[in-house]
Amino acid sequence: MNIGKLEIKHGLSIAAGGYYNNPGRSSNPICVPHDPDLGQVSHESTFGAVFGMEYETNDFGSNLQDKDVPCAVCRVSHASTVLMIPGKSHCYSGWKTEYGGNLMSGYHAHAGASKYLCVDSIPDVLEAGSRDDNGYLLYGVKAYCGSLKCPPYVQDTLFKCVVCSK
């Protein structure tokens, strides 16, 4: 799953995942359609759950806090490999830049697992999503010195990312 502006397929446009602090949530977010084919109602007391995704920062755009996140599917026909490189804003020689942006993930102190995502440098939001419903929450990712060597990294700087193809 990529959150960028490469290609938004009709119907695959809502980023979703487990609730941010549920310890049993799935770490991988998913893209869900605006026009789902629904199953039966369940009355089971044990279940997995899907919630919408929200930005939890204004670091990458003004008035981004609590906005709902759209989803994009990365599809390239000219390459056999698509790779997200955290910590880079440009692809290495021989690779084609598909898009660049900011590395985001769940909050490091929340109980639920999360995944690192490369979000386009100019983040989009869903047209109707501005309530603080929580769900799968995205935060900027900062460098933390120690086992991550500084330099070249610098404490508390936000990670960039780039999506490359070859």
PDB file of C-alpha atoms in Angstrom:
ATOM      1  CA  MET A   1       0.000   0.000   0.000  1.00  0.00           C
ATOM      2  CA  ASN A   2       1.334   3.384  -0.964  1.00  0.00           C
ATOM      3  CA  ILE A   3      -0.187   6.664   0.015  1.00  0.00           C
ATOM      4  CA  GLY A   4       0.728   8.948  -2.804  1.00  0.00           C
ATOM      5  CA  LYS A   5      -0.562  10.419  -6.008  1.00  0.00           C
ATOM      6  CA  LEU A   6       0.589   7.843  -8.544  1.00  0.00           C
ATOM      7  CA  GLU A   7      -2.722   6.392  -9.491  1.00  0.00           C
ATOM      8  CA  ILE A   8      -6.032   6.369  -7.706  1.00  0.00           C
ATOM      9  CA  LYS A   9      -8.103   3.516  -9.013  1.00  0.00           C
ATOM     10  CA  HIS A  10     -11.855   4.136  -8.987  1.00  0.00           C
ATOM     11  CA  GLY A  11     -13.339   2.638  -5.831  1.00  0.00           C
ATOM     12  CA  LEU A  12     -10.013   2.062  -4.041  1.00  0.00           C
ATOM     13  CA  SER A  13      -9.775   5.332  -2.227  1.00  0.00           C
ATOM     14  CA  ILE A  14     -10.100   5.056   1.564  1.00  0.00           C
ATOM     15  CA  ALA A  15      -7.044   4.248   3.680  1.00  0.00           C
ATOM     16  CA  ALA A  16      -8.009   2.075   6.651  1.00  0.00           C
ATOM     17  CA  GLY A  17      -6.639  -0.269   9.301  1.00  0.00           C
ATOM     18  CA  GLY A  18      -6.944  -1.333  12.913  1.00  0.00           C
ATOM     19  CA  TYR A  19      -7.647   1.019  15.840  1.00  0.00           C
ATOM     20  CA  TYR A  20      -4.443   2.790  16.891  1.00  0.00           C
ATOM     21  CA  ASN A  21      -4.063   1.389  20.416  1.00  0.00           C
ATOM     22  CA  ASN A  22      -5.552  -2.079  20.067  1.00  0.00           C
ATOM     23  CA  PRO A  23      -2.699  -4.502  20.818  1.00  0.00           C
ATOM     24  CA  GLY A  24      -4.154  -7.149  18.508  1.00  0.00           C
ATOM     25  CA  ARG A  25      -4.609  -4.945  15.467  1.00  0.00           C
ATOM     26  CA  SER A  26      -3.094  -5.851  12.148  1.00  0.00           C
ATOM     27  CA  SER A  27       0.006  -3.826  11.376  1.00  0.00           C
ATOM     28  CA  ASN A  28      -0.759  -3.477   7.684  1.00  0.00           C
ATOM     29  CA  PRO A  29      -3.152  -0.771   6.534  1.00  0.00           C
ATOM     30  CA  ILE A  30      -5.497  -1.501   3.632  1.00  0.00           C
ATOM     31  CA  CYS A  31      -7.288   0.355   0.838  1.00  0.00           C
ATOM     32  CA  VAL A  32     -11.069  -0.046   0.971  1.00  0.00           C
ATOM     33  CA  PRO A  33     -13.595   1.016  -1.690  1.00  0.00           C
ATOM     34  CA  HIS A  34     -16.259   3.690  -1.458  1.00  0.00           C
ATOM     35  CA  ASP A  35     -18.737   1.103  -2.799  1.00  0.00           C
ATOM     36  CA  PRO A  36     -18.261  -2.063  -0.674  1.00  0.00           C
ATOM     37  CA  ASP A  37     -20.061  -5.361  -1.201  1.00  0.00           C
ATOM     38  CA  LEU A  38     -21.113  -5.990   2.410  1.00  0.00           C
ATOM     39  CA  GLY A  39     -21.316  -9.346   4.151  1.00  0.00           C
ATOM     40  CA  GLN A  40     -23.793 -10.447   6.795  1.00  0.00           C
ATOM     41  CA  VAL A  41     -24.149  -8.749  10.196  1.00  0.00           C
ATOM     42  CA  SER A  42     -22.122 -10.554  12.880  1.00  0.00           C
ATOM     43  CA  HIS A  43     -23.044 -10.893  16.551  1.00  0.00           C
ATOM     44  CA  GLU A  44     -19.759 -12.579  17.557  1.00  0.00           C
ATOM     45  CA  SER A  45     -17.974 -11.088  20.562  1.00  0.00           C
ATOM     46  CA  THR A  46     -14.504 -11.754  19.122  1.00  0.00           C
ATOM     47  CA  PHE A  47     -13.584 -10.059  15.865  1.00  0.00           C
ATOM     48  CA  GLY A  48     -11.046  -8.072  13.906  1.00  0.00           C
ATOM     49  CA  ALA A  49     -11.948  -4.491  13.051  1.00  0.00           C
ATOM     50  CA  VAL A  50     -11.290  -1.918  10.335  1.00  0.00           C
ATOM     51  CA  PHE A  51     -11.290   1.818  10.985  1.00  0.00           C
ATOM     52  CA  GLY A  52     -10.533   4.764   8.752  1.00  0.00           C
ATOM     53  CA  MET A  53      -7.059   6.331   8.759  1.00  0.00           C
ATOM     54  CA  GLU A  54      -6.372   9.885  10.043  1.00  0.00           C
ATOM     55  CA  TYR A  55      -3.416  12.231   9.992  1.00  0.00           C
ATOM     56  CA  GLU A  56      -2.307  13.132  13.539  1.00  0.00           C
ATOM     57  CA  THR A  57       0.134  15.909  12.658  1.00  0.00           C
ATOM     58  CA  ASN A  58       0.379  19.282  10.991  1.00  0.00           C
ATOM     59  CA  ASP A  59       4.110  18.825  10.206  1.00  0.00           C
ATOM     60  CA  PHE A  60       3.411  18.196   6.509  1.00  0.00           C
ATOM     61  CA  GLY A  61       0.596  20.649   5.810  1.00  0.00           C
ATOM     62  CA  SER A  62      -1.484  23.195   7.605  1.00  0.00           C
ATOM     63  CA  ASN A  63      -4.814  22.003   8.965  1.00  0.00           C
ATOM     64  CA  LEU A  64      -3.973  18.334   8.372  1.00  0.00           C
ATOM     65  CA  GLN A  65      -4.693  17.168  11.946  1.00  0.00           C
ATOM     66  CA  ASP A  66      -7.558  14.616  12.175  1.00  0.00           C
ATOM     67  CA  LYS A  67      -8.222  14.651   8.418  1.00  0.00           C
ATOM     68  CA  ASP A  68      -9.120  11.322   6.817  1.00  0.00           C
ATOM     69  CA  VAL A  69      -6.530   9.791   4.499  1.00  0.00           C
ATOM     70  CA  PRO A  70      -7.206   8.703   0.907  1.00  0.00           C
ATOM     71  CA  CYS A  71      -5.473   5.655  -0.504  1.00  0.00           C
ATOM     72  CA  ALA A  72      -3.561   5.238  -3.750  1.00  0.00           C
ATOM     73  CA  VAL A  73      -2.457   2.065  -5.451  1.00  0.00           C
ATOM     74  CA  CYS A  74       1.005   2.210  -6.950  1.00  0.00           C
ATOM     75  CA  ARG A  75       0.922   0.707 -10.436  1.00  0.00           C
ATOM     76  CA  VAL A  76       3.717   1.010 -12.933  1.00  0.00           C
ATOM     77  CA  SER A  77       3.819  -0.849 -16.232  1.00  0.00           C
ATOM     78  CA  HIS A  78       7.379   0.100 -17.149  1.00  0.00           C
ATOM     79  CA  ALA A  79       9.130  -1.633 -14.224  1.00  0.00           C
ATOM     80  CA  SER A  80       9.351  -4.962 -12.440  1.00  0.00           C
ATOM     81  CA  THR A  81      10.389  -3.476  -9.079  1.00  0.00           C
ATOM     82  CA  VAL A  82       8.851  -0.680  -7.024  1.00  0.00           C
ATOM     83  CA  LEU A  83      10.715   0.236  -3.858  1.00  0.00           C
ATOM     84  CA  MET A  84      10.089   2.736  -1.058  1.00  0.00           C
ATOM     85  CA  ILE A  85      13.337   4.114   0.342  1.00  0.00           C
ATOM     86  CA  PRO A  86      13.025   5.729   3.782  1.00  0.00           C
ATOM     87  CA  GLY A  87      15.519   8.500   4.534  1.00  0.00           C
ATOM     88  CA  LYS A  88      15.936   9.560   0.899  1.00  0.00           C
ATOM     89  CA  SER A  89      14.217  12.245  -1.159  1.00  0.00           C
ATOM     90  CA  HIS A  90      15.677  11.147  -4.506  1.00  0.00           C
ATOM     91  CA  CYS A  91      16.177   7.760  -6.114  1.00  0.00           C
ATOM     92  CA  TYR A  92      19.619   6.300  -6.682  1.00  0.00           C
ATOM     93  CA  SER A  93      21.120   6.390 -10.164  1.00  0.00           C
ATOM     94  CA  GLY A  94      19.371   3.990 -12.549  1.00  0.00           C
ATOM     95  CA  TRP A  95      16.046   4.162 -10.702  1.00  0.00           C
ATOM     96  CA  LYS A  96      13.018   6.268 -11.707  1.00  0.00           C
ATOM     97  CA  THR A  97      11.315   8.497  -9.131  1.00  0.00           C
ATOM     98  CA  GLU A  98       7.583   7.761  -8.923  1.00  0.00           C
ATOM     99  CA  TYR A  99       6.906  10.158  -6.053  1.00  0.00           C
ATOM    100  CA  GLY A 100       8.556  11.499  -2.925  1.00  0.00           C
ATOM    101  CA  GLY A 101       7.241  12.516   0.419  1.00  0.00           C
ATOM    102  CA  ASN A 102       7.382  11.996   4.147  1.00  0.00           C
ATOM    103  CA  LEU A 103       7.705   8.802   6.158  1.00  0.00           C
ATOM    104  CA  MET A 104       4.766   8.276   8.507  1.00  0.00           C
ATOM    105  CA  SER A 105       3.743   5.547  10.946  1.00  0.00           C
ATOM    106  CA  GLY A 106       1.801   4.984  14.140  1.00  0.00           C
ATOM    107  CA  TYR A 107       2.862   6.702  17.368  1.00  0.00           C
ATOM    108  CA  HIS A 108       5.786   4.889  18.982  1.00  0.00           C
ATOM    109  CA  ALA A 109       4.090   4.599  22.409  1.00  0.00           C
ATOM    110  CA  HIS A 110       0.731   3.228  21.216  1.00  0.00           C
ATOM    111  CA  ALA A 111       0.035  -0.441  21.889  1.00  0.00           C
ATOM    112  CA  GLY A 112      -1.054  -1.302  18.341  1.00  0.00           C
ATOM    113  CA  ALA A 113       1.461  -2.265  15.674  1.00  0.00           C
ATOM    114  CA  SER A 114       1.811  -0.030  12.625  1.00  0.00           C
ATOM    115  CA  LYS A 115       3.657   0.101   9.331  1.00  0.00           C
ATOM    116  CA  TYR A 116       5.944   2.729   7.833  1.00  0.00           C
ATOM    117  CA  LEU A 117       4.242   4.469   4.904  1.00  0.00           C
ATOM    118  CA  CYS A 118       5.548   6.964   2.385  1.00  0.00           C
ATOM    119  CA  VAL A 119       2.986   9.764   2.169  1.00  0.00           C
ATOM    120  CA  ASP A 120       3.141  12.207  -0.737  1.00  0.00           C
ATOM    121  CA  SER A 121       4.916  15.493   0.051  1.00  0.00           C
ATOM    122  CA  ILE A 122       1.637  17.340  -0.511  1.00  0.00           C
ATOM    123  CA  PRO A 123      -0.798  15.075   1.375  1.00  0.00           C
ATOM    124  CA  ASP A 124      -4.340  14.715   0.115  1.00  0.00           C
ATOM    125  CA  VAL A 125      -7.357  14.371   2.380  1.00  0.00           C
ATOM    126  CA  LEU A 126     -10.750  12.801   1.826  1.00  0.00           C
ATOM    127  CA  GLU A 127     -13.495  15.218   0.896  1.00  0.00           C
ATOM    128  CA  ALA A 128     -15.660  14.667   3.974  1.00  0.00           C
ATOM    129  CA  GLY A 129     -13.162  13.567   6.580  1.00  0.00           C
ATOM    130  CA  SER A 130     -12.379  16.008   9.355  1.00  0.00           C
ATOM    131  CA  ARG A 131     -13.821  14.492  12.534  1.00  0.00           C
ATOM    132  CA  ASP A 132     -11.514  13.230  15.255  1.00  0.00           C
ATOM    133  CA  ASP A 133     -12.665   9.591  15.142  1.00  0.00           C
ATOM    134  CA  ASN A 134      -9.166   8.139  15.546  1.00  0.00           C
ATOM    135  CA  GLY A 135      -8.675   4.688  14.028  1.00  0.00           C
ATOM    136  CA  TYR A 136      -5.403   3.973  12.196  1.00  0.00           C
ATOM    137  CA  LEU A 137      -3.411   7.119  13.026  1.00  0.00           C
ATOM    138  CA  LEU A 138      -0.433   8.531  11.117  1.00  0.00           C
ATOM    139  CA  TYR A 139       2.396  10.545  12.665  1.00  0.00           C
ATOM    140  CA  GLY A 140       5.626  11.917  11.246  1.00  0.00           C
ATOM    141  CA  VAL A 141       8.647   9.677  11.855  1.00  0.00           C
ATOM    142  CA  LYS A 142      11.650  11.247  13.626  1.00  0.00           C
ATOM    143  CA  ALA A 143      15.230  10.053  13.821  1.00  0.00           C
ATOM    144  CA  TYR A 144      16.251   8.819  17.259  1.00  0.00           C
ATOM    145  CA  CYS A 145      19.993   8.668  17.884  1.00  0.00           C
ATOM    146  CA  GLY A 146      21.624   5.753  19.642  1.00  0.00           C
ATOM    147  CA  SER A 147      21.673   2.531  17.670  1.00  0.00           C
ATOM    148  CA  LEU A 148      20.747   4.784  14.712  1.00  0.00           C
ATOM    149  CA  LYS A 149      24.066   6.535  14.133  1.00  0.00           C
ATOM    150  CA  CYS A 150      24.166  10.338  14.407  1.00  0.00           C
ATOM    151  CA  PRO A 151      25.706  11.630  12.218  1.00  0.00           C
ATOM    152  CA  PRO A 152      24.695  11.038   9.496  1.00  0.00           C
ATOM    153  CA  TYR A 153      21.223  11.169  11.107  1.00  0.00           C
ATOM    154  CA  VAL A 154      20.215  14.075  13.358  1.00  0.00           C
ATOM    155  CA  GLN A 155      18.068  13.674  16.474  1.00  0.00           C
ATOM    156  CA  ASP A 156      14.388  14.675  15.994  1.00  0.00           C
ATOM    157  CA  THR A 157      14.612  15.354  12.252  1.00  0.00           C
ATOM    158  CA  LEU A 158      11.723  14.047  10.182  1.00  0.00           C
ATOM    159  CA  PHE A 159      12.380  11.254   7.703  1.00  0.00           C
ATOM    160  CA  LYS A 160      11.787  11.871   4.025  1.00  0.00           C
ATOM    161  CA  CYS A 161      11.011   8.999   1.652  1.00  0.00           C
ATOM    162  CA  VAL A 162      10.889   8.294  -2.048  1.00  0.00           C
ATOM    163  CA  VAL A 163       9.178   5.620  -4.133  1.00  0.00           C
ATOM    164  CA  CYS A 164      11.396   4.372  -6.957  1.00  0.00           C
ATOM    165  CA  SER A 165      10.949   1.917  -9.816  1.00  0.00           C
ATOM    166  CA  LYS A 166      13.306  -0.036 -12.041  1.00  0.00           C
TER     167      LYS A 166
END
